[in-house]
Amino acid sequence: MDKANYGFLPDDDLSDSQIYVTTQTYNRYAKEYAERWEWNQRTIQEIKKYNIKPFTKQVKKNGKVLLVSCQSGRDYFLLSQMGYSCLGVGFAYGLLTEAIKRVPNGLFVRLKLKSLPFMPESFDAVYADALTDVPKKDIKVLLRDFRIFLKPAGVLYLSLLLGKANVMMMNDLGGKRYMTLYRKTEILEIVKSADFDILWSETSLNTDPSLPKWFSLVAKKK
């Protein structure tokens, strides 16, 4: 990717205004995002290797899965095709509209991630891929919420972007997007502090190799 289309900021964390701008970009350019970053065959093959395969090894077939920040429905589609009962939640109306177009029988709900309304022990697994739109100050509380929603020994899949900075800006779709970056040790510490045992983890290239790598993990509720 042309370096003019992304950059690393000195900010300590995502701001409310950056989250708002990101949401508006997804609303306006959902189709372009879906085609470029989610539904192309190269990305799907990588997702099957680094997301779906390690996740489904730990989650019983026909299990109830909450997909947090489900984007345009790609992973919802893949998991539902394998027999899982899925519920997708997201914050951007445009992406959810795109998800409904691409997965017509899917169940998608627009919710703020800071106030998810689910009952305790109501899911076998939480699947949170590319959770880049949550400020660092909120991530621990969100993971603790995930733990509450999970049944005993429930499974969490989580992937986050790696980087030395805390915030990255991208301007590849026609509008700006802002994303949180983490250090690997930071992610492991956060997950363990939320009372999860890490079962598997892996670092993988971004769809565009010039961009920061992903760090993915599967963990179990203690």
PDB file of C-alpha atoms in Angstrom:
ATOM      1  CA  MET A   1       0.000   0.000   0.000  1.00  0.00           C
ATOM      2  CA  ASP A   2       1.144   3.533  -0.782  1.00  0.00           C
ATOM      3  CA  LYS A   3       2.514   5.053   2.424  1.00  0.00           C
ATOM      4  CA  ALA A   4       0.448   8.163   1.710  1.00  0.00           C
ATOM      5  CA  ASN A   5      -2.623   6.059   2.546  1.00  0.00           C
ATOM      6  CA  TYR A   6      -1.601   5.061   6.066  1.00  0.00           C
ATOM      7  CA  GLY A   7       0.422   6.362   8.969  1.00  0.00           C
ATOM      8  CA  PHE A   8       1.164   5.910  12.658  1.00  0.00           C
ATOM      9  CA  LEU A   9      -0.003   8.578  15.082  1.00  0.00           C
ATOM     10  CA  PRO A  10       1.508   9.769  18.389  1.00  0.00           C
ATOM     11  CA  ASP A  11      -1.852   9.383  20.171  1.00  0.00           C
ATOM     12  CA  ASP A  12      -1.958   7.240  23.308  1.00  0.00           C
ATOM     13  CA  ASP A  13      -5.376   5.816  22.438  1.00  0.00           C
ATOM     14  CA  LEU A  14      -8.322   6.053  20.068  1.00  0.00           C
ATOM     15  CA  SER A  15     -10.475   9.126  20.647  1.00  0.00           C
ATOM     16  CA  ASP A  16     -14.259   9.381  20.354  1.00  0.00           C
ATOM     17  CA  SER A  17     -13.869  11.600  17.286  1.00  0.00           C
ATOM     18  CA  GLN A  18     -11.599   9.035  15.607  1.00  0.00           C
ATOM     19  CA  ILE A  19     -14.138   6.280  16.284  1.00  0.00           C
ATOM     20  CA  TYR A  20     -16.882   8.490  14.813  1.00  0.00           C
ATOM     21  CA  VAL A  21     -14.865   9.174  11.650  1.00  0.00           C
ATOM     22  CA  THR A  22     -14.084   5.460  11.306  1.00  0.00           C
ATOM     23  CA  THR A  23     -17.762   4.559  11.635  1.00  0.00           C
ATOM     24  CA  GLN A  24     -18.755   7.094   8.983  1.00  0.00           C
ATOM     25  CA  THR A  25     -16.136   5.717   6.602  1.00  0.00           C
ATOM     26  CA  TYR A  26     -17.481   2.192   7.041  1.00  0.00           C
ATOM     27  CA  ASN A  27     -21.026   3.468   6.524  1.00  0.00           C
ATOM     28  CA  ARG A  28     -20.128   5.221   3.269  1.00  0.00           C
ATOM     29  CA  TYR A  29     -17.703   2.699   1.812  1.00  0.00           C
ATOM     30  CA  ALA A  30     -18.968  -0.633   3.136  1.00  0.00           C
ATOM     31  CA  LYS A  31     -19.101  -2.320  -0.263  1.00  0.00           C
ATOM     32  CA  GLU A  32     -15.581  -1.193  -1.169  1.00  0.00           C
ATOM     33  CA  TYR A  33     -14.270  -2.366   2.214  1.00  0.00           C
ATOM     34  CA  ALA A  34     -15.973  -5.744   1.894  1.00  0.00           C
ATOM     35  CA  GLU A  35     -14.581  -6.383  -1.575  1.00  0.00           C
ATOM     36  CA  ARG A  36     -11.045  -5.180  -0.834  1.00  0.00           C
ATOM     37  CA  TRP A  37     -10.477  -6.497   2.685  1.00  0.00           C
ATOM     38  CA  GLU A  38     -12.948  -9.285   3.452  1.00  0.00           C
ATOM     39  CA  TRP A  39     -14.404 -11.255   0.551  1.00  0.00           C
ATOM     40  CA  ASN A  40     -11.406 -11.629  -1.771  1.00  0.00           C
ATOM     41  CA  GLN A  41     -10.173 -15.205  -2.126  1.00  0.00           C
ATOM     42  CA  ARG A  42      -6.684 -14.575  -0.746  1.00  0.00           C
ATOM     43  CA  THR A  43      -8.058 -13.129   2.477  1.00  0.00           C
ATOM     44  CA  ILE A  44     -10.626 -15.905   2.828  1.00  0.00           C
ATOM     45  CA  GLN A  45      -7.905 -18.558   2.580  1.00  0.00           C
ATOM     46  CA  GLU A  46      -5.849 -16.773   5.246  1.00  0.00           C
ATOM     47  CA  ILE A  47      -8.909 -16.438   7.471  1.00  0.00           C
ATOM     48  CA  LYS A  48      -9.660 -20.143   7.200  1.00  0.00           C
ATOM     49  CA  LYS A  49      -6.080 -20.923   8.270  1.00  0.00           C
ATOM     50  CA  TYR A  50      -5.532 -18.397  11.067  1.00  0.00           C
ATOM     51  CA  ASN A  51      -9.095 -17.829  12.313  1.00  0.00           C
ATOM     52  CA  ILE A  52     -11.627 -20.487  11.475  1.00  0.00           C
ATOM     53  CA  LYS A  53      -9.510 -23.650  11.798  1.00  0.00           C
ATOM     54  CA  PRO A  54      -8.004 -22.957  15.258  1.00  0.00           C
ATOM     55  CA  PHE A  55     -11.339 -21.620  16.513  1.00  0.00           C
ATOM     56  CA  THR A  56     -13.451 -24.581  15.387  1.00  0.00           C
ATOM     57  CA  LYS A  57     -10.955 -27.063  16.849  1.00  0.00           C
ATOM     58  CA  GLN A  58     -11.982 -25.802  20.290  1.00  0.00           C
ATOM     59  CA  VAL A  59     -15.723 -25.144  19.856  1.00  0.00           C
ATOM     60  CA  LYS A  60     -18.292 -27.928  19.692  1.00  0.00           C
ATOM     61  CA  LYS A  61     -20.250 -28.330  16.474  1.00  0.00           C
ATOM     62  CA  ASN A  62     -23.635 -26.569  16.481  1.00  0.00           C
ATOM     63  CA  GLY A  63     -22.382 -24.337  19.305  1.00  0.00           C
ATOM     64  CA  LYS A  64     -23.837 -20.866  19.825  1.00  0.00           C
ATOM     65  CA  VAL A  65     -21.325 -18.216  18.692  1.00  0.00           C
ATOM     66  CA  LEU A  66     -21.385 -14.450  19.265  1.00  0.00           C
ATOM     67  CA  LEU A  67     -19.431 -12.641  16.536  1.00  0.00           C
ATOM     68  CA  VAL A  68     -18.345  -9.251  17.865  1.00  0.00           C
ATOM     69  CA  SER A  69     -17.533  -6.587  15.267  1.00  0.00           C
ATOM     70  CA  CYS A  70     -18.784  -8.924  12.543  1.00  0.00           C
ATOM     71  CA  GLN A  71     -18.015  -6.433   9.736  1.00  0.00           C
ATOM     72  CA  SER A  72     -19.590  -7.448   6.404  1.00  0.00           C
ATOM     73  CA  GLY A  73     -20.470 -10.981   7.502  1.00  0.00           C
ATOM     74  CA  ARG A  74     -17.641 -13.036   5.979  1.00  0.00           C
ATOM     75  CA  ASP A  75     -16.754 -15.038   9.080  1.00  0.00           C
ATOM     76  CA  TYR A  76     -20.422 -15.336  10.051  1.00  0.00           C
ATOM     77  CA  PHE A  77     -20.997 -16.971   6.662  1.00  0.00           C
ATOM     78  CA  LEU A  78     -18.056 -19.368   7.038  1.00  0.00           C
ATOM     79  CA  LEU A  79     -19.022 -20.449  10.560  1.00  0.00           C
ATOM     80  CA  SER A  80     -22.733 -20.810   9.824  1.00  0.00           C
ATOM     81  CA  GLN A  81     -21.849 -22.984   6.813  1.00  0.00           C
ATOM     82  CA  MET A  82     -20.090 -25.293   9.279  1.00  0.00           C
ATOM     83  CA  GLY A  83     -23.223 -25.648  11.398  1.00  0.00           C
ATOM     84  CA  TYR A  84     -22.655 -23.074  14.139  1.00  0.00           C
ATOM     85  CA  SER A  85     -25.562 -20.996  15.434  1.00  0.00           C
ATOM     86  CA  CYS A  86     -24.346 -17.419  14.987  1.00  0.00           C
ATOM     87  CA  LEU A  87     -25.295 -13.923  16.078  1.00  0.00           C
ATOM     88  CA  GLY A  88     -23.348 -11.032  14.564  1.00  0.00           C
ATOM     89  CA  VAL A  89     -23.064  -7.640  16.248  1.00  0.00           C
ATOM     90  CA  GLY A  90     -21.413  -4.515  14.875  1.00  0.00           C
ATOM     91  CA  PHE A  91     -21.324  -0.753  15.263  1.00  0.00           C
ATOM     92  CA  ALA A  92     -21.454   0.464  11.634  1.00  0.00           C
ATOM     93  CA  TYR A  93     -24.819   0.523   9.883  1.00  0.00           C
ATOM     94  CA  GLY A  94     -23.195   0.358   6.454  1.00  0.00           C
ATOM     95  CA  LEU A  95     -21.243  -2.806   7.218  1.00  0.00           C
ATOM     96  CA  LEU A  96     -24.283  -4.522   8.720  1.00  0.00           C
ATOM     97  CA  THR A  97     -26.320  -3.617   5.639  1.00  0.00           C
ATOM     98  CA  GLU A  98     -23.583  -5.160   3.501  1.00  0.00           C
ATOM     99  CA  ALA A  99     -23.584  -8.255   5.731  1.00  0.00           C
ATOM    100  CA  ILE A 100     -27.332  -8.723   5.259  1.00  0.00           C
ATOM    101  CA  LYS A 101     -26.896  -8.498   1.475  1.00  0.00           C
ATOM    102  CA  ARG A 102     -24.121 -11.095   1.488  1.00  0.00           C
ATOM    103  CA  VAL A 103     -25.637 -13.396   4.142  1.00  0.00           C
ATOM    104  CA  PRO A 104     -29.410 -13.012   3.596  1.00  0.00           C
ATOM    105  CA  ASN A 105     -30.409 -15.481   6.311  1.00  0.00           C
ATOM    106  CA  GLY A 106     -27.937 -14.122   8.861  1.00  0.00           C
ATOM    107  CA  LEU A 107     -28.898 -12.573  12.183  1.00  0.00           C
ATOM    108  CA  PHE A 108     -27.133  -9.215  12.620  1.00  0.00           C
ATOM    109  CA  VAL A 109     -27.677  -6.536  15.276  1.00  0.00           C
ATOM    110  CA  ARG A 110     -26.289  -3.010  15.561  1.00  0.00           C
ATOM    111  CA  LEU A 111     -24.974  -2.477  19.093  1.00  0.00           C
ATOM    112  CA  LYS A 112     -22.380  -0.416  20.896  1.00  0.00           C
ATOM    113  CA  LEU A 113     -19.606  -2.766  21.944  1.00  0.00           C
ATOM    114  CA  LYS A 114     -19.289  -0.994  25.307  1.00  0.00           C
ATOM    115  CA  SER A 115     -22.847  -1.967  26.284  1.00  0.00           C
ATOM    116  CA  LEU A 116     -23.611  -5.431  24.942  1.00  0.00           C
ATOM    117  CA  PRO A 117     -26.895  -6.626  26.524  1.00  0.00           C
ATOM    118  CA  PHE A 118     -26.460 -10.397  26.717  1.00  0.00           C
ATOM    119  CA  MET A 119     -27.264 -12.682  29.632  1.00  0.00           C
ATOM    120  CA  PRO A 120     -24.525 -14.519  31.554  1.00  0.00           C
ATOM    121  CA  GLU A 121     -23.444 -17.887  30.172  1.00  0.00           C
ATOM    122  CA  SER A 122     -25.498 -17.552  26.978  1.00  0.00           C
ATOM    123  CA  PHE A 123     -22.829 -18.446  24.366  1.00  0.00           C
ATOM    124  CA  ASP A 124     -20.463 -21.354  23.767  1.00  0.00           C
ATOM    125  CA  ALA A 125     -17.965 -19.018  22.120  1.00  0.00           C
ATOM    126  CA  VAL A 126     -17.183 -15.379  21.390  1.00  0.00           C
ATOM    127  CA  TYR A 127     -15.460 -14.660  18.080  1.00  0.00           C
ATOM    128  CA  ALA A 128     -13.849 -11.195  17.945  1.00  0.00           C
ATOM    129  CA  ASP A 129     -11.810 -10.850  14.766  1.00  0.00           C
ATOM    130  CA  ALA A 130      -9.999  -7.588  13.945  1.00  0.00           C
ATOM    131  CA  LEU A 131     -11.119  -5.841  17.119  1.00  0.00           C
ATOM    132  CA  THR A 132      -9.329  -2.638  16.131  1.00  0.00           C
ATOM    133  CA  ASP A 133     -12.072  -0.098  16.851  1.00  0.00           C
ATOM    134  CA  VAL A 134     -12.057  -0.446  20.648  1.00  0.00           C
ATOM    135  CA  PRO A 135      -9.909   2.005  22.659  1.00  0.00           C
ATOM    136  CA  LYS A 136      -7.249   0.413  24.830  1.00  0.00           C
ATOM    137  CA  LYS A 137      -8.863   1.887  27.920  1.00  0.00           C
ATOM    138  CA  ASP A 138     -12.003  -0.188  27.203  1.00  0.00           C
ATOM    139  CA  ILE A 139     -10.548  -3.512  26.060  1.00  0.00           C
ATOM    140  CA  LYS A 140     -10.164  -5.107  29.498  1.00  0.00           C
ATOM    141  CA  VAL A 141     -13.769  -4.385  30.445  1.00  0.00           C
ATOM    142  CA  LEU A 142     -14.960  -5.734  27.089  1.00  0.00           C
ATOM    143  CA  LEU A 143     -13.033  -8.993  27.555  1.00  0.00           C
ATOM    144  CA  ARG A 144     -14.522  -9.359  31.027  1.00  0.00           C
ATOM    145  CA  ASP A 145     -17.962  -8.923  29.466  1.00  0.00           C
ATOM    146  CA  PHE A 146     -17.101 -11.671  26.990  1.00  0.00           C
ATOM    147  CA  ARG A 147     -16.180 -13.915  29.898  1.00  0.00           C
ATOM    148  CA  ILE A 148     -19.554 -13.243  31.530  1.00  0.00           C
ATOM    149  CA  PHE A 149     -21.421 -14.082  28.306  1.00  0.00           C
ATOM    150  CA  LEU A 150     -19.563 -17.382  27.909  1.00  0.00           C
ATOM    151  CA  LYS A 151     -20.759 -20.676  29.312  1.00  0.00           C
ATOM    152  CA  PRO A 152     -18.352 -22.579  31.614  1.00  0.00           C
ATOM    153  CA  ALA A 153     -15.164 -23.424  29.675  1.00  0.00           C
ATOM    154  CA  GLY A 154     -16.418 -21.247  26.809  1.00  0.00           C
ATOM    155  CA  VAL A 155     -13.993 -20.231  24.058  1.00  0.00           C
ATOM    156  CA  LEU A 156     -12.762 -16.798  22.955  1.00  0.00           C
ATOM    157  CA  TYR A 157     -11.186 -16.048  19.577  1.00  0.00           C
ATOM    158  CA  LEU A 158      -9.457 -12.667  19.404  1.00  0.00           C
ATOM    159  CA  SER A 159      -7.273 -10.957  16.804  1.00  0.00           C
ATOM    160  CA  LEU A 160      -5.587  -7.564  17.123  1.00  0.00           C
ATOM    161  CA  LEU A 161      -3.058  -5.550  15.133  1.00  0.00           C
ATOM    162  CA  LEU A 162       0.573  -5.412  16.240  1.00  0.00           C
ATOM    163  CA  GLY A 163       2.671  -2.259  16.241  1.00  0.00           C
ATOM    164  CA  LYS A 164       5.045  -0.015  18.159  1.00  0.00           C
ATOM    165  CA  ALA A 165       2.615   2.920  18.027  1.00  0.00           C
ATOM    166  CA  ASN A 166      -0.828   2.878  19.644  1.00  0.00           C
ATOM    167  CA  VAL A 167      -2.943   4.241  16.781  1.00  0.00           C
ATOM    168  CA  MET A 168      -2.775   3.823  13.008  1.00  0.00           C
ATOM    169  CA  MET A 169      -4.672   5.877  10.411  1.00  0.00           C
ATOM    170  CA  MET A 170      -5.693   4.472   7.027  1.00  0.00           C
ATOM    171  CA  ASN A 171      -7.142   6.466   4.124  1.00  0.00           C
ATOM    172  CA  ASP A 172      -7.568   3.789   1.472  1.00  0.00           C
ATOM    173  CA  LEU A 173     -11.329   3.745   0.914  1.00  0.00           C
ATOM    174  CA  GLY A 174     -12.206   7.407   0.421  1.00  0.00           C
ATOM    175  CA  GLY A 175     -12.428   8.236   4.117  1.00  0.00           C
ATOM    176  CA  LYS A 176     -10.168   7.821   7.121  1.00  0.00           C
ATOM    177  CA  ARG A 177     -10.155   4.852   9.504  1.00  0.00           C
ATOM    178  CA  TYR A 178      -8.353   4.746  12.843  1.00  0.00           C
ATOM    179  CA  MET A 179      -7.173   1.514  14.475  1.00  0.00           C
ATOM    180  CA  THR A 180      -5.685   0.463  17.785  1.00  0.00           C
ATOM    181  CA  LEU A 181      -2.273  -1.255  17.797  1.00  0.00           C
ATOM    182  CA  TYR A 182      -0.811  -3.483  20.523  1.00  0.00           C
ATOM    183  CA  ARG A 183       2.405  -5.162  21.517  1.00  0.00           C
ATOM    184  CA  LYS A 184       2.200  -8.963  21.707  1.00  0.00           C
ATOM    185  CA  THR A 185       3.119  -9.053  25.395  1.00  0.00           C
ATOM    186  CA  GLU A 186       0.447  -6.435  26.038  1.00  0.00           C
ATOM    187  CA  ILE A 187      -2.248  -8.600  24.424  1.00  0.00           C
ATOM    188  CA  LEU A 188      -1.243 -11.703  26.363  1.00  0.00           C
ATOM    189  CA  GLU A 189      -1.300  -9.785  29.633  1.00  0.00           C
ATOM    190  CA  ILE A 190      -4.749  -8.306  28.932  1.00  0.00           C
ATOM    191  CA  VAL A 191      -6.269 -11.682  28.039  1.00  0.00           C
ATOM    192  CA  LYS A 192      -4.807 -13.432  31.070  1.00  0.00           C
ATOM    193  CA  SER A 193      -5.946 -10.612  33.377  1.00  0.00           C
ATOM    194  CA  ALA A 194      -9.514 -11.166  32.126  1.00  0.00           C
ATOM    195  CA  ASP A 195      -9.304 -14.736  33.489  1.00  0.00           C
ATOM    196  CA  PHE A 196      -8.745 -16.709  30.287  1.00  0.00           C
ATOM    197  CA  ASP A 197      -6.298 -19.536  29.616  1.00  0.00           C
ATOM    198  CA  ILE A 198      -4.597 -19.132  26.229  1.00  0.00           C
ATOM    199  CA  LEU A 199      -4.766 -22.346  24.179  1.00  0.00           C
ATOM    200  CA  TRP A 200      -3.235 -21.187  20.886  1.00  0.00           C
ATOM    201  CA  SER A 201      -1.705 -18.061  19.370  1.00  0.00           C
ATOM    202  CA  GLU A 202      -0.138 -17.087  16.049  1.00  0.00           C
ATOM    203  CA  THR A 203       1.232 -14.050  14.212  1.00  0.00           C
ATOM    204  CA  SER A 204       0.216 -13.646  10.561  1.00  0.00           C
ATOM    205  CA  LEU A 205       0.687 -11.199   7.692  1.00  0.00           C
ATOM    206  CA  ASN A 206      -1.906  -8.596   6.858  1.00  0.00           C
ATOM    207  CA  THR A 207      -3.828  -8.898   3.576  1.00  0.00           C
ATOM    208  CA  ASP A 208      -1.470  -6.119   2.475  1.00  0.00           C
ATOM    209  CA  PRO A 209       1.979  -7.268   3.730  1.00  0.00           C
ATOM    210  CA  SER A 210       3.172  -3.661   4.051  1.00  0.00           C
ATOM    211  CA  LEU A 211       0.700  -3.128   6.909  1.00  0.00           C
ATOM    212  CA  PRO A 212       1.087  -4.292  10.541  1.00  0.00           C
ATOM    213  CA  LYS A 213       0.768  -8.002  11.261  1.00  0.00           C
ATOM    214  CA  TRP A 214      -2.137  -9.640  13.057  1.00  0.00           C
ATOM    215  CA  PHE A 215      -1.847 -11.488  16.350  1.00  0.00           C
ATOM    216  CA  SER A 216      -4.565 -14.089  16.830  1.00  0.00           C
ATOM    217  CA  LEU A 217      -5.348 -16.300  19.804  1.00  0.00           C
ATOM    218  CA  VAL A 218      -7.836 -18.814  21.121  1.00  0.00           C
ATOM    219  CA  ALA A 219      -8.482 -18.839  24.861  1.00  0.00           C
ATOM    220  CA  LYS A 220     -10.755 -20.669  27.283  1.00  0.00           C
ATOM    221  CA  LYS A 221     -12.761 -19.241  30.155  1.00  0.00           C
ATOM    222  CA  LYS A 222     -11.325 -20.325  33.493  1.00  0.00           C
TER     223      LYS A 222
END
